[in-house]
Amino acid sequence: MKKQIIITLILLAATAYVTVVYFKNLNPQGTRTSQVMHSIPGNAALIFEFNNDKGFYDIFKDNKLFAAVIGKQKLGLLDTLRQQLLQNSILSKYFTGQNIFISLHPSKEDGIDLLLSMSPANGFEPDLFDQLGKQPNSGLLITPIRTAGRSGYNIYINVLKKRFYLINKGNNVFSGSFSKELIDQSASHKNRTDKETFVLLSEQQSNNSLANLYINYSGLSPLFDQLFKNKNTDIFKSFKLLPALAALNLNYRSDAIMFNGSTTLQNNDPLSYLNLFANQQAVINHLKDILPSTTAYSTSFSVSNPLKFGASLTDWQNKTGLATERDQLFSKIKAEASVKIKTEFNNLLGNEFAIVTTRYFEKFAIVSVKDGSKLKLIISAISTMNNENIGQLSYDKLPFFLLGDAFSVFKKPYFTIIDNYLILANSSAELASYYDIYINRKFLNKNDQYNQFDNLLAAQSNVSFFFNFKNAQPILERDMDASVYDNFKSIDPGWKDFYAASFQFTAVDKNFYTNFCMKLSTDTVAYKLK
């Protein structure tokens, strides 16, 4: 009996020991992830996290996806940095297997700068960098520096003829950049505990993921401002205004970059237009089937309950100070045309509506309706008709008040109704252009490459952004900063090698399940990436 008790006690002790060791090994990585993320300056819009492991690099060894996204030059800098520093015999055992965080920050000098942040393994001492500097034939010239009270190193890399700045952020976290401006900013950054800058993945999700992408939507506007000379570009506009944070996992494909995960709304911040769709149910997307073949980019919206959406829009407009102007407009329409436009329109509104921009700078609104004939009678009563099928609304900003912020581009648009679709455009010529597209079936889905791309997307969503790189080129040439656009059209691997990108939101528990997909063009896959 005593022997059984002793064996049982030994087994219990062993189990307790294994449990303690197990959770001791789990917690540091999660703690480090949190520490590293909080050490990154809050103006980061995107953070890409991956493990500094041979397996990760082997997977993407001959894959040009990241070269296309980051740019051949910057990817070359990062690869040389990895070989010169992280794989050095003195440092490798502390950095191998640790997660690297690459964050994107707006820069006054270079548009966008990269910051690398990571936490080395236990036992690492900063003076190892001093030993590295004394290593013969290292190709590195290392000088101690101090900035904003932080100690660090100025590392001159001979093969690059560039300086890399590294600072100790404390708590075993180090950050580095080729930009002195960014490293000074990082050194001055103080962790904020009152507001989340990024939302973290659960430990299990992070461990099972090949790589992760974190998004702070409020940081996208400053980033776009560095890329575009046209500060009023409506590309990705609704998403840039969203008060939300996302944490997404990478799904590996050789011909596409795909992330999925969750977007968490920050309910303490002022609501945006996209918040209205979080209370709807997912809808199967059909409007994509009638997008013009010339589509450069589009944003499609889907609602399971149009009347509920109308009520949510009214409430949002009340909170944003638009109620007086809206009510005056609706009252004027009722007095002059005897039309209760808000009630009539909401009763006939279908489940989908979209804004489309073509490569020829045309803008269309496509709105599905329940009965096109009934809506035509109502809209005609508040319009000046050019002919039996085409008219111009007589009242300013009506689409904005009926359908929301995304439709603000249509002040007093022309309209036509084809089948059960209301089409809006800012000129009769644009309207005639879409009529020709529709009647002659000149749609994106007639293209095999589009269908291959569409097969990678979710069939249903509430908000879906689509961007065709080739069709968007004229718009990017007009609106992008010249140096950025030069890189875009360069012969080196880059954005032009992609066919399209998509960003989809699907409402789940008053937040959004999120899918991001960017696929290489068929020509790129077949020829350029061999």
Short mmCIF file of C-alpha atoms in Angstrom, two decimals:
data_model
loop_
_atom_site.label_atom_id
_atom_site.label_comp_id
_atom_site.label_asym_id
_atom_site.label_seq_id
_atom_site.Cartn_x
_atom_site.Cartn_y
_atom_site.Cartn_z
CA MET A 1 0.00 0.00 0.00
CA LYS A 2 2.83 2.38 0.94
CA LYS A 3 4.54 1.52 -2.33
CA GLN A 4 1.39 2.47 -4.31
CA ILE A 5 1.08 5.75 -2.38
CA ILE A 6 4.72 6.60 -3.09
CA ILE A 7 4.33 5.81 -6.81
CA THR A 8 1.15 7.91 -6.93
CA LEU A 9 2.91 10.84 -5.24
CA ILE A 10 5.82 10.57 -7.67
CA LEU A 11 3.42 10.57 -10.63
CA LEU A 12 1.55 13.57 -9.24
CA ALA A 13 4.81 15.44 -8.70
CA ALA A 14 5.97 14.60 -12.21
CA THR A 15 2.63 15.73 -13.66
CA ALA A 16 2.81 18.99 -11.71
CA TYR A 17 6.39 19.56 -12.90
CA VAL A 18 5.52 18.92 -16.56
CA THR A 19 2.47 21.20 -16.28
CA VAL A 20 4.52 24.02 -14.76
CA VAL A 21 7.26 23.66 -17.39
CA TYR A 22 4.68 23.48 -20.18
CA PHE A 23 2.91 26.67 -19.19
CA LYS A 24 6.19 28.33 -18.35
CA ASN A 25 7.28 27.67 -21.92
CA LEU A 26 3.96 28.89 -23.35
CA ASN A 27 3.62 32.12 -21.44
CA PRO A 28 6.89 33.83 -22.34
CA GLN A 29 6.12 33.82 -26.06
CA GLY A 30 2.66 35.29 -25.51
CA THR A 31 4.09 37.82 -23.06
CA ARG A 32 6.87 38.68 -25.49
CA THR A 33 4.39 39.12 -28.34
CA SER A 34 2.44 41.59 -26.22
CA GLN A 35 5.60 43.40 -25.12
CA VAL A 36 6.94 43.67 -28.66
CA MET A 37 3.62 44.86 -30.09
CA HIS A 38 3.24 47.52 -27.41
CA SER A 39 6.77 48.76 -28.09
CA ILE A 40 5.92 49.62 -31.72
CA PRO A 41 5.00 53.31 -32.31
CA GLY A 42 1.27 53.88 -32.61
CA ASN A 43 1.44 55.36 -36.12
CA ALA A 44 2.07 51.88 -37.56
CA ALA A 45 -0.75 50.94 -39.93
CA LEU A 46 0.33 47.35 -40.59
CA ILE A 47 2.45 44.81 -38.75
CA PHE A 48 3.59 41.56 -40.37
CA GLU A 49 4.66 38.84 -37.92
CA PHE A 50 6.55 35.67 -38.82
CA ASN A 51 8.92 33.23 -37.19
CA ASN A 52 12.65 33.56 -37.86
CA ASP A 53 12.93 29.88 -38.69
CA LYS A 54 14.57 28.07 -41.61
CA GLY A 55 11.25 26.40 -42.42
CA PHE A 56 9.56 29.75 -43.08
CA TYR A 57 12.32 30.91 -45.41
CA ASP A 58 12.39 27.56 -47.22
CA ILE A 59 8.68 27.84 -48.01
CA PHE A 60 9.15 31.21 -49.66
CA LYS A 61 12.66 30.64 -51.03
CA ASP A 62 11.72 30.77 -54.73
CA ASN A 63 8.45 32.62 -54.28
CA LYS A 64 8.29 36.15 -55.68
CA LEU A 65 5.15 37.19 -53.82
CA PHE A 66 6.92 39.12 -51.10
CA ALA A 67 9.32 40.69 -53.58
CA ALA A 68 6.28 41.96 -55.45
CA VAL A 69 4.63 43.36 -52.33
CA ILE A 70 7.62 44.80 -50.45
CA GLY A 71 9.69 45.66 -53.50
CA LYS A 72 12.85 43.94 -54.70
CA GLN A 73 15.17 46.54 -53.18
CA LYS A 74 13.67 46.54 -49.68
CA LEU A 75 13.38 42.76 -49.65
CA GLY A 76 17.05 42.57 -50.62
CA LEU A 77 17.94 44.84 -47.70
CA LEU A 78 15.99 42.64 -45.28
CA ASP A 79 17.54 39.45 -46.61
CA THR A 80 21.08 40.83 -46.32
CA LEU A 81 20.29 42.06 -42.82
CA ARG A 82 19.13 38.57 -41.86
CA GLN A 83 22.30 36.98 -43.21
CA GLN A 84 24.66 39.55 -41.71
CA LEU A 85 23.06 39.82 -38.27
CA LEU A 86 20.48 37.20 -37.37
CA GLN A 87 22.43 34.29 -38.87
CA ASN A 88 25.76 35.40 -37.42
CA SER A 89 27.25 32.70 -35.20
CA ILE A 90 27.28 34.99 -32.18
CA LEU A 91 23.60 35.96 -32.44
CA SER A 92 21.86 33.12 -34.25
CA LYS A 93 21.07 30.94 -31.23
CA TYR A 94 19.23 33.85 -29.59
CA PHE A 95 17.24 34.97 -32.64
CA THR A 96 16.51 31.69 -34.44
CA GLY A 97 12.94 30.61 -33.77
CA GLN A 98 11.91 34.00 -32.42
CA ASN A 99 9.12 36.01 -33.99
CA ILE A 100 9.99 39.05 -36.10
CA PHE A 101 7.56 41.97 -36.39
CA ILE A 102 7.88 44.24 -39.44
CA SER A 103 5.78 47.38 -39.10
CA LEU A 104 5.01 50.01 -41.75
CA HIS A 105 5.19 53.68 -40.79
CA PRO A 106 4.62 56.92 -42.74
CA SER A 107 7.84 58.82 -43.30
CA LYS A 108 8.56 62.43 -44.27
CA GLU A 109 11.67 61.41 -46.18
CA ASP A 110 10.95 58.09 -47.88
CA GLY A 111 7.19 57.79 -47.89
CA ILE A 112 7.04 54.54 -45.94
CA ASP A 113 9.68 53.10 -43.62
CA LEU A 114 10.02 49.65 -42.08
CA LEU A 115 10.68 48.98 -38.40
CA LEU A 116 11.86 45.52 -37.29
CA SER A 117 11.07 44.53 -33.70
CA MET A 118 11.78 41.29 -31.85
CA SER A 119 12.65 39.74 -28.53
CA PRO A 120 15.71 37.44 -28.40
CA ALA A 121 15.73 34.20 -26.44
CA ASN A 122 16.52 34.10 -22.73
CA GLY A 123 20.17 34.58 -21.90
CA PHE A 124 20.80 37.25 -24.51
CA GLU A 125 22.96 40.17 -23.42
CA PRO A 126 23.23 43.44 -25.41
CA ASP A 127 27.02 43.43 -25.14
CA LEU A 128 27.00 40.56 -27.67
CA PHE A 129 26.72 43.31 -30.29
CA ASP A 130 30.05 44.63 -29.01
CA GLN A 131 31.55 41.17 -29.53
CA LEU A 132 30.04 41.09 -33.02
CA GLY A 133 31.76 44.37 -33.87
CA LYS A 134 35.13 42.89 -32.89
CA GLN A 135 34.62 39.77 -34.98
CA PRO A 136 37.20 39.73 -37.83
CA ASN A 137 35.88 40.06 -41.40
CA SER A 138 32.31 40.49 -40.19
CA GLY A 139 31.65 43.23 -42.72
CA LEU A 140 30.06 45.26 -39.94
CA LEU A 141 31.16 48.47 -38.25
CA ILE A 142 29.29 48.77 -34.95
CA THR A 143 29.22 51.96 -32.89
CA PRO A 144 27.27 52.46 -29.63
CA ILE A 145 24.65 55.24 -29.75
CA ARG A 146 22.09 56.74 -27.41
CA THR A 147 18.81 58.36 -28.45
CA ALA A 148 15.85 59.54 -26.36
CA GLY A 149 17.39 57.87 -23.33
CA ARG A 150 17.70 54.50 -25.08
CA SER A 151 20.98 52.74 -25.71
CA GLY A 152 21.63 51.13 -29.05
CA TYR A 153 23.97 50.65 -31.98
CA ASN A 154 24.75 52.25 -35.31
CA ILE A 155 25.60 49.26 -37.53
CA TYR A 156 27.27 50.05 -40.85
CA ILE A 157 26.85 47.10 -43.24
CA ASN A 158 29.68 47.14 -45.79
CA VAL A 159 27.97 45.04 -48.43
CA LEU A 160 24.96 47.39 -48.44
CA LYS A 161 26.89 50.58 -47.78
CA LYS A 162 24.03 51.50 -45.46
CA ARG A 163 23.53 52.10 -41.76
CA PHE A 164 21.11 50.07 -39.69
CA TYR A 165 20.05 51.58 -36.38
CA LEU A 166 19.22 49.30 -33.45
CA ILE A 167 17.89 50.28 -30.02
CA ASN A 168 17.13 48.46 -26.79
CA LYS A 169 13.49 49.19 -25.84
CA GLY A 170 13.79 47.42 -22.48
CA ASN A 171 12.09 44.20 -21.34
CA ASN A 172 14.33 42.28 -23.76
CA VAL A 173 12.78 43.98 -26.82
CA PHE A 174 14.91 45.41 -29.65
CA SER A 175 13.85 47.54 -32.60
CA GLY A 176 15.83 48.41 -35.70
CA SER A 177 15.47 50.37 -38.92
CA PHE A 178 17.45 51.77 -41.83
CA SER A 179 15.69 55.08 -41.07
CA LYS A 180 17.22 57.27 -38.36
CA GLU A 181 13.97 59.27 -38.26
CA LEU A 182 11.96 56.14 -37.45
CA ILE A 183 14.41 54.78 -34.90
CA ASP A 184 14.36 58.12 -33.03
CA GLN A 185 10.57 57.97 -33.09
CA SER A 186 10.65 54.40 -31.77
CA ALA A 187 13.05 55.35 -28.99
CA SER A 188 10.73 58.17 -27.89
CA HIS A 189 7.60 55.99 -28.02
CA LYS A 190 5.96 55.28 -24.69
CA ASN A 191 3.54 52.36 -24.35
CA ARG A 192 -0.09 53.42 -24.00
CA THR A 193 -2.19 51.38 -21.63
CA ASP A 194 -5.41 53.38 -22.07
CA LYS A 195 -5.99 52.42 -25.71
CA GLU A 196 -5.26 49.40 -27.86
CA THR A 197 -3.20 50.12 -30.97
CA PHE A 198 -3.43 46.53 -32.19
CA VAL A 199 -5.46 43.51 -31.18
CA LEU A 200 -3.52 40.29 -30.59
CA LEU A 201 -4.26 36.79 -31.79
CA SER A 202 -4.89 34.06 -29.26
CA GLU A 203 -1.86 31.95 -28.36
CA GLN A 204 -3.26 28.93 -30.22
CA GLN A 205 -4.01 30.93 -33.37
CA SER A 206 -0.56 32.47 -33.36
CA ASN A 207 1.21 29.15 -32.84
CA ASN A 208 -0.70 27.46 -35.67
CA SER A 209 -0.18 30.31 -38.14
CA LEU A 210 2.59 30.56 -40.73
CA ALA A 211 2.51 34.35 -40.43
CA ASN A 212 0.16 37.03 -39.13
CA LEU A 213 -0.97 40.46 -40.28
CA TYR A 214 -2.19 43.11 -37.85
CA ILE A 215 -4.06 46.17 -39.12
CA ASN A 216 -4.87 49.46 -37.43
CA TYR A 217 -7.43 50.94 -39.86
CA SER A 218 -7.07 54.45 -38.42
CA GLY A 219 -3.39 54.35 -39.42
CA LEU A 220 -4.16 53.70 -43.09
CA SER A 221 -4.99 57.30 -44.01
CA PRO A 222 -1.54 58.69 -43.05
CA LEU A 223 0.02 55.78 -44.94
CA PHE A 224 -2.07 56.50 -48.05
CA ASP A 225 -1.11 60.18 -47.78
CA GLN A 226 2.51 59.15 -48.32
CA LEU A 227 1.60 57.15 -51.42
CA PHE A 228 -0.86 59.50 -53.11
CA LYS A 229 -0.47 63.13 -54.17
CA ASN A 230 -4.26 63.22 -54.47
CA LYS A 231 -5.16 63.32 -50.79
CA ASN A 232 -8.87 62.92 -51.63
CA THR A 233 -8.54 59.58 -53.36
CA ASP A 234 -11.55 57.38 -52.65
CA ILE A 235 -9.57 54.15 -53.04
CA PHE A 236 -10.30 52.09 -49.92
CA LYS A 237 -11.97 55.20 -48.45
CA SER A 238 -14.62 53.54 -46.28
CA PHE A 239 -12.07 51.17 -44.71
CA LYS A 240 -9.65 54.00 -43.90
CA LEU A 241 -12.37 55.71 -41.84
CA LEU A 242 -13.26 52.60 -39.83
CA PRO A 243 -12.39 52.64 -36.10
CA ALA A 244 -11.23 49.03 -35.89
CA LEU A 245 -8.29 46.67 -35.43
CA ALA A 246 -7.68 43.41 -37.30
CA ALA A 247 -5.64 40.27 -36.66
CA LEU A 248 -5.32 37.95 -39.66
CA ASN A 249 -3.58 34.62 -40.38
CA LEU A 250 -1.64 33.84 -43.56
CA ASN A 251 -2.87 30.96 -45.72
CA TYR A 252 -0.11 29.69 -47.98
CA ARG A 253 -0.49 29.63 -51.77
CA SER A 254 2.24 29.90 -54.36
CA ASP A 255 0.24 32.27 -56.58
CA ALA A 256 -1.63 34.40 -54.04
CA ILE A 257 -1.33 36.11 -50.70
CA MET A 258 -4.35 35.24 -48.56
CA PHE A 259 -5.13 36.29 -45.00
CA ASN A 260 -8.24 35.69 -42.94
CA GLY A 261 -9.22 36.48 -39.40
CA SER A 262 -11.25 39.07 -37.53
CA THR A 263 -11.76 42.82 -37.54
CA THR A 264 -12.75 44.13 -34.12
CA LEU A 265 -14.70 47.39 -33.99
CA GLN A 266 -13.54 49.98 -31.45
CA ASN A 267 -16.87 50.97 -30.00
CA ASN A 268 -15.45 53.80 -27.87
CA ASP A 269 -14.50 55.70 -31.04
CA PRO A 270 -16.96 57.59 -33.28
CA LEU A 271 -18.82 55.23 -35.60
CA SER A 272 -18.13 55.14 -39.33
CA TYR A 273 -20.28 54.17 -42.30
CA LEU A 274 -19.05 50.56 -42.27
CA ASN A 275 -20.24 50.12 -38.67
CA LEU A 276 -23.79 50.05 -40.07
CA PHE A 277 -23.15 46.70 -41.75
CA ALA A 278 -21.97 44.90 -38.61
CA ASN A 279 -25.58 44.35 -37.52
CA GLN A 280 -26.63 42.67 -40.78
CA GLN A 281 -26.42 39.03 -41.83
CA ALA A 282 -24.09 37.85 -44.60
CA VAL A 283 -25.53 38.03 -48.12
CA ILE A 284 -24.51 36.06 -51.22
CA ASN A 285 -22.86 38.54 -53.59
CA HIS A 286 -24.50 38.94 -57.01
CA LEU A 287 -23.62 42.48 -58.10
CA LYS A 288 -20.07 41.33 -58.91
CA ASP A 289 -21.62 39.53 -61.92
CA ILE A 290 -22.50 42.85 -63.58
CA LEU A 291 -19.31 44.81 -62.84
CA PRO A 292 -17.85 46.34 -66.05
CA SER A 293 -14.86 44.59 -67.62
CA THR A 294 -13.07 47.95 -67.27
CA THR A 295 -13.52 48.09 -63.47
CA ALA A 296 -10.46 49.59 -61.77
CA TYR A 297 -11.88 49.32 -58.26
CA SER A 298 -15.24 48.91 -56.59
CA THR A 299 -16.82 48.68 -53.17
CA SER A 300 -19.94 46.53 -52.82
CA PHE A 301 -22.30 46.60 -49.85
CA SER A 302 -24.79 43.89 -48.89
CA VAL A 303 -27.59 43.98 -46.33
CA SER A 304 -29.89 41.19 -45.26
CA ASN A 305 -32.51 43.64 -43.97
CA PRO A 306 -32.76 46.85 -46.07
CA LEU A 307 -35.32 48.45 -43.72
CA LYS A 308 -33.07 47.86 -40.72
CA PHE A 309 -30.17 49.34 -42.67
CA GLY A 310 -32.27 52.42 -43.47
CA ALA A 311 -33.09 52.87 -39.79
CA SER A 312 -29.42 52.44 -38.81
CA LEU A 313 -28.38 55.00 -41.44
CA THR A 314 -30.94 57.49 -40.11
CA ASP A 315 -29.68 57.01 -36.55
CA TRP A 316 -26.05 57.43 -37.66
CA GLN A 317 -26.86 60.62 -39.59
CA ASN A 318 -28.65 61.96 -36.51
CA LYS A 319 -25.52 61.36 -34.42
CA THR A 320 -23.22 62.98 -36.99
CA GLY A 321 -25.22 66.23 -37.23
CA LEU A 322 -26.83 65.60 -40.62
CA ALA A 323 -30.42 65.30 -39.44
CA THR A 324 -31.46 68.91 -40.11
CA GLU A 325 -30.14 69.03 -43.68
CA ARG A 326 -31.59 65.59 -44.45
CA ASP A 327 -35.02 66.33 -43.02
CA GLN A 328 -35.21 69.64 -44.86
CA LEU A 329 -34.42 67.88 -48.15
CA PHE A 330 -37.00 65.14 -47.61
CA SER A 331 -39.62 67.70 -46.56
CA LYS A 332 -38.92 69.75 -49.68
CA ILE A 333 -39.35 66.69 -51.92
CA LYS A 334 -42.63 65.81 -50.21
CA ALA A 335 -43.94 69.37 -50.58
CA GLU A 336 -42.91 69.80 -54.21
CA ALA A 337 -43.41 66.28 -55.62
CA SER A 338 -45.74 64.62 -53.07
CA VAL A 339 -43.20 61.79 -52.64
CA LYS A 340 -42.17 60.35 -49.26
CA ILE A 341 -38.82 59.49 -50.76
CA LYS A 342 -37.20 57.90 -47.70
CA THR A 343 -40.11 55.51 -47.07
CA GLU A 344 -40.70 54.73 -50.75
CA PHE A 345 -37.05 54.13 -51.49
CA ASN A 346 -36.36 51.94 -48.44
CA ASN A 347 -39.38 49.76 -49.22
CA LEU A 348 -38.00 49.06 -52.71
CA LEU A 349 -34.30 48.78 -51.83
CA GLY A 350 -32.77 45.38 -52.56
CA ASN A 351 -29.94 43.62 -50.75
CA GLU A 352 -26.92 45.04 -52.60
CA PHE A 353 -25.47 48.33 -53.79
CA ALA A 354 -22.04 49.25 -55.11
CA ILE A 355 -19.77 52.10 -56.22
CA VAL A 356 -17.62 51.34 -59.29
CA THR A 357 -14.71 53.28 -60.82
CA THR A 358 -13.45 52.26 -64.27
CA ARG A 359 -10.06 52.64 -65.95
CA TYR A 360 -11.62 55.53 -67.94
CA PHE A 361 -12.36 57.45 -64.70
CA GLU A 362 -16.09 56.73 -64.96
CA LYS A 363 -18.03 56.32 -61.72
CA PHE A 364 -21.21 54.30 -61.45
CA ALA A 365 -23.53 53.43 -58.60
CA ILE A 366 -25.33 50.12 -59.04
CA VAL A 367 -28.27 49.53 -56.68
CA SER A 368 -30.41 46.40 -56.69
CA VAL A 369 -34.11 47.08 -56.18
CA LYS A 370 -37.15 44.89 -55.65
CA ASP A 371 -39.25 46.39 -58.43
CA GLY A 372 -37.55 48.54 -61.05
CA SER A 373 -40.84 49.65 -62.64
CA LYS A 374 -42.23 51.03 -59.36
CA LEU A 375 -38.97 52.79 -58.52
CA LYS A 376 -38.84 54.35 -61.98
CA LEU A 377 -42.20 56.05 -61.39
CA ILE A 378 -41.01 57.44 -58.06
CA ILE A 379 -37.58 58.62 -59.25
CA SER A 380 -39.02 60.13 -62.44
CA ALA A 381 -41.34 62.30 -60.32
CA ILE A 382 -38.34 63.98 -58.66
CA SER A 383 -36.16 64.26 -61.77
CA THR A 384 -35.81 66.10 -65.05
CA MET A 385 -36.21 63.45 -67.75
CA ASN A 386 -33.98 63.54 -70.84
CA ASN A 387 -36.03 60.80 -72.45
CA GLU A 388 -38.20 57.89 -71.42
CA ASN A 389 -35.35 56.01 -69.72
CA ILE A 390 -32.78 58.61 -68.60
CA GLY A 391 -33.22 61.53 -66.22
CA GLN A 392 -31.32 63.73 -63.77
CA LEU A 393 -32.31 64.00 -60.13
CA SER A 394 -33.65 67.44 -59.32
CA TYR A 395 -32.41 67.41 -55.71
CA ASP A 396 -28.84 67.67 -54.49
CA LYS A 397 -27.17 65.00 -52.29
CA LEU A 398 -30.16 62.65 -52.39
CA PRO A 399 -28.08 59.42 -52.92
CA PHE A 400 -25.92 60.42 -49.95
CA PHE A 401 -28.90 60.72 -47.61
CA LEU A 402 -30.62 57.59 -48.93
CA LEU A 403 -27.64 55.22 -49.08
CA GLY A 404 -24.93 56.83 -46.99
CA ASP A 405 -21.41 58.19 -47.08
CA ALA A 406 -20.11 56.01 -49.91
CA PHE A 407 -22.53 57.74 -52.30
CA SER A 408 -21.41 61.30 -51.54
CA VAL A 409 -19.65 61.44 -54.94
CA PHE A 410 -23.07 61.64 -56.63
CA LYS A 411 -24.38 65.16 -55.99
CA LYS A 412 -27.20 65.46 -58.53
CA PRO A 413 -26.65 62.39 -60.71
CA TYR A 414 -28.23 61.08 -63.88
CA PHE A 415 -30.12 57.81 -63.51
CA THR A 416 -31.56 54.94 -65.46
CA ILE A 417 -33.18 51.69 -64.41
CA ILE A 418 -32.25 48.48 -66.19
CA ASP A 419 -34.20 45.42 -65.11
CA ASN A 420 -34.13 45.65 -61.31
CA TYR A 421 -31.01 47.81 -61.06
CA LEU A 422 -30.88 51.54 -60.43
CA ILE A 423 -27.80 52.98 -62.16
CA LEU A 424 -26.41 56.40 -61.18
CA ALA A 425 -23.66 58.40 -62.89
CA ASN A 426 -22.48 62.02 -62.89
CA SER A 427 -23.01 62.48 -66.64
CA SER A 428 -25.37 61.18 -69.30
CA ALA A 429 -22.34 59.95 -71.28
CA GLU A 430 -21.25 57.75 -68.37
CA LEU A 431 -24.76 56.44 -68.03
CA ALA A 432 -24.85 55.55 -71.74
CA SER A 433 -21.49 53.81 -71.29
CA TYR A 434 -22.86 51.53 -68.56
CA TYR A 435 -26.03 50.85 -70.59
CA ASP A 436 -23.82 49.62 -73.43
CA ILE A 437 -21.80 47.48 -70.97
CA TYR A 438 -24.95 45.91 -69.56
CA ILE A 439 -26.79 45.28 -72.83
CA ASN A 440 -23.70 43.81 -74.52
CA ARG A 441 -22.63 41.85 -71.40
CA LYS A 442 -19.17 43.45 -71.16
CA PHE A 443 -18.63 42.17 -67.63
CA LEU A 444 -15.59 41.19 -65.58
CA ASN A 445 -16.88 37.64 -65.18
CA LYS A 446 -16.39 37.05 -68.91
CA ASN A 447 -12.66 36.96 -68.18
CA ASP A 448 -11.11 33.62 -67.12
CA GLN A 449 -8.52 35.33 -64.96
CA TYR A 450 -11.23 37.16 -63.02
CA ASN A 451 -13.10 33.90 -62.44
CA GLN A 452 -9.94 32.22 -61.15
CA PHE A 453 -9.52 35.13 -58.75
CA ASP A 454 -13.18 35.12 -57.74
CA ASN A 455 -12.96 31.41 -56.87
CA LEU A 456 -10.57 32.36 -54.05
CA LEU A 457 -13.04 34.77 -52.46
CA ALA A 458 -15.88 34.24 -50.02
CA ALA A 459 -19.21 33.81 -51.80
CA GLN A 460 -21.03 35.99 -49.29
CA SER A 461 -20.10 39.12 -47.37
CA ASN A 462 -21.43 42.48 -46.23
CA VAL A 463 -18.69 44.73 -47.59
CA SER A 464 -16.35 43.80 -50.43
CA PHE A 465 -13.59 45.90 -51.97
CA PHE A 466 -12.17 44.85 -55.36
CA PHE A 467 -9.07 46.30 -57.04
CA ASN A 468 -7.85 45.39 -60.54
CA PHE A 469 -4.19 46.40 -60.87
CA LYS A 470 -4.06 46.68 -64.66
CA ASN A 471 -7.31 48.61 -64.98
CA ALA A 472 -6.33 50.91 -62.11
CA GLN A 473 -3.02 51.90 -63.70
CA PRO A 474 -4.29 55.13 -65.39
CA ILE A 475 -5.84 56.24 -62.08
CA LEU A 476 -2.69 55.44 -60.13
CA GLU A 477 -0.60 57.36 -62.66
CA ARG A 478 -2.81 60.41 -62.12
CA ASP A 479 -3.19 60.19 -58.33
CA MET A 480 -0.07 58.49 -56.98
CA ASP A 481 3.09 60.23 -55.89
CA ALA A 482 5.42 60.17 -58.94
CA SER A 483 8.22 58.23 -57.25
CA VAL A 484 5.79 55.63 -55.91
CA TYR A 485 4.17 55.19 -59.31
CA ASP A 486 7.60 54.80 -60.94
CA ASN A 487 8.19 51.83 -58.64
CA PHE A 488 4.74 50.50 -59.51
CA LYS A 489 5.44 50.36 -63.24
CA SER A 490 9.09 49.25 -62.86
CA ILE A 491 10.29 46.12 -64.69
CA ASP A 492 11.27 44.64 -61.33
CA PRO A 493 8.78 42.42 -59.47
CA GLY A 494 6.09 44.65 -58.01
CA TRP A 495 2.42 45.46 -57.69
CA LYS A 496 1.88 45.36 -61.46
CA ASP A 497 2.56 41.60 -61.36
CA PHE A 498 -0.69 41.06 -59.49
CA TYR A 499 -4.04 40.63 -61.20
CA ALA A 500 -6.30 41.86 -58.42
CA ALA A 501 -6.84 42.30 -54.69
CA SER A 502 -9.95 41.92 -52.58
CA PHE A 503 -10.88 42.81 -49.01
CA GLN A 504 -14.10 41.34 -47.61
CA PHE A 505 -16.05 41.92 -44.41
CA THR A 506 -18.68 39.46 -43.18
CA ALA A 507 -20.68 40.44 -40.10
CA VAL A 508 -20.24 38.10 -37.12
CA ASP A 509 -21.27 38.98 -33.55
CA LYS A 510 -21.33 42.73 -34.35
CA ASN A 511 -17.78 42.59 -35.70
CA PHE A 512 -16.40 41.39 -39.03
CA TYR A 513 -14.85 38.15 -40.20
CA THR A 514 -12.25 39.37 -42.69
CA ASN A 515 -10.75 37.93 -45.87
CA PHE A 516 -7.90 39.50 -47.82
CA CYS A 517 -6.70 38.09 -51.13
CA MET A 518 -4.16 39.33 -53.66
CA LYS A 519 -3.46 37.07 -56.65
CA LEU A 520 -0.65 37.17 -59.18
CA SER A 521 -1.67 37.58 -62.80
CA THR A 522 -1.65 34.47 -64.99
CA ASP A 523 1.18 35.91 -67.10
CA THR A 524 3.28 36.50 -64.00
CA VAL A 525 2.76 32.98 -62.72
CA ALA A 526 3.46 31.39 -66.09
CA TYR A 527 6.51 33.36 -67.14
CA LYS A 528 8.00 35.83 -64.69
CA LEU A 529 8.14 33.56 -61.66
CA LYS A 530 9.78 30.54 -63.28
#
